[in-house]
Amino acid sequence: MSAKKKSLVPLFGVAFIVAIVSTGIFYGLFVGRLNSATAPPPAQAHVLVAAQAVPAGTVLKADQVKRVPWSSPVLPAGALGKAEDAIGQMVVDGLAANELVTASRLAAKNGGPVEGGSMGIPEGMRAVSITVQDSAGVMALLKPGHHIDIHVVANIQGPHGNEPQLRTLLENMQVLTVPRDSQMGRGNGQVITLLATPKEASMLGLADSTAKIRIALRNPVDGKTERSGSLAMGNVFHRPPPGPVPGQAPVAAAVPAARPLRQVEYLVQVASAENEAVTQLEAQLHESGRAPVGMLQVAAFRAGDGLQQSLAKMREQKTLDVVSSSQVQSGPKAEAGAQWALEAAKSGAGLKIRFAPAGQADGKVRLKVSPEVTTPGADGLRMRRVETEIEVGDGQSFLVRGLADASNLPVLWEKLFPEKHAEPKREMVVLVTPKLIRN
């Protein structure tokens, strides 16, 4: 082979490689465009708009909204895509014709998200802000949806003079928002917002304006209430008795004779009550405030506050009706306990309350009370139970409430008291009056 021909061989090799690379690039571009041209178009997104002008305060109906295509696959923030997501909700901010319907413009009874028109506040509840102090560690853990106890600290005139006292004001309160803005505070405190009943909101407002508020974080599954009393510095630092005077013989302290626990008899009445009657009962409680929905709660009535006269008047006005009355006794030993039960056979619904005296002194009795409610549902039986202690005087009544919410209350009435024809919408409450049996 001549020298001229040998010099052309590398050029042919380079040309061959360039041809292969060019063919691959061309094929890739052509096939990609061909596939994109033949691929099916993406699904068309739809949004909900007002079919006509809708003023604020209107409960949306089906003919007031319509679905229209949306050009972008990404929907605007809060946009609704289905008519059933908006029908039945109230417009909190007026809508113009063909204006986009968003969650922030609508209000739902269940509260919905905080960003929605209901601001996360269910019907009948209130959002109330408080300034939390001396709780920096808990605040670092706190998130919306957590449950907390509210402690109030103030200087109160006590048996040993003016001294700091702490009281658990409210328990198991749900946190609505936790602002992280450092400006949202007062002094060394941090502002948080809670869900509360109107009465609880008033109590929190008074405490926030006149005392220092601390909080305690709960386990999310812990619904137990303690109902503890006030704690003063004298309780923390137990004061020793005064020492003997020099030169004086010590005087032996008189030891009171131990009083044995006596039997306790309970008059237990299950009653159906209208909202008006429930409000009147709450007004006579030692610690007022409606129990959160679906939470069992035990609260004592104020002694000597005319409860029996009020009950008689409610029965006369037919706002309260006693559907069952029983008398049970517990033994003198705390571990003996007692049980009173209403349970429909094979119905899956049940109501039980157990009592046991935990101590007696100065005509008062401290009781362990354990209500338990079982209701059937679509996902099986649901049981709720709480154990708490309460101190009442001889013959002083207390109330067990929060037995059922609106969804399972009709089932509970039907299964437990079918012969009483109790109104399903009426609240079920239990009135208990303990009496010491004297030997």
XYZ file of N, CA and C in Angstrom, residues 49 53 69 113 135 230 233 245 253 337 388 414 416 436:
42
model
N -66.078 27.016 40.693
C -66.290 28.458 40.678
C -67.749 28.738 40.995
N -73.326 35.320 41.547
C -72.853 36.085 42.693
C -73.484 35.529 43.970
N -62.876 23.702 33.570
C -61.500 23.221 33.355
C -60.481 24.248 33.835
N -59.758 22.975 58.677
C -58.389 23.414 58.971
C -58.346 24.856 59.456
N -42.801 28.304 80.922
C -43.031 26.975 80.347
C -42.261 26.824 79.040
N -56.292 23.440 95.047
C -55.204 24.413 95.047
C -54.021 23.876 95.846
N -47.782 27.174 99.095
C -46.422 26.924 99.550
C -46.402 26.196 100.888
N -40.993 24.959 124.834
C -40.409 26.145 125.470
C -39.324 25.689 126.440
N -48.903 15.271 122.576
C -49.990 15.657 121.677
C -51.112 14.637 121.764
N -65.252 -1.683 96.949
C -65.898 -1.002 95.836
C -67.362 -1.355 95.705
N -61.397 8.602 88.409
C -61.101 9.868 89.054
C -61.526 9.807 90.510
N -81.574 4.124 72.669
C -82.393 3.035 72.121
C -82.037 1.691 72.745
N -80.298 1.071 75.711
C -80.365 0.962 77.164
C -81.759 1.196 77.730
N -73.523 8.525 103.997
C -72.840 7.635 104.932
C -73.865 6.888 105.770
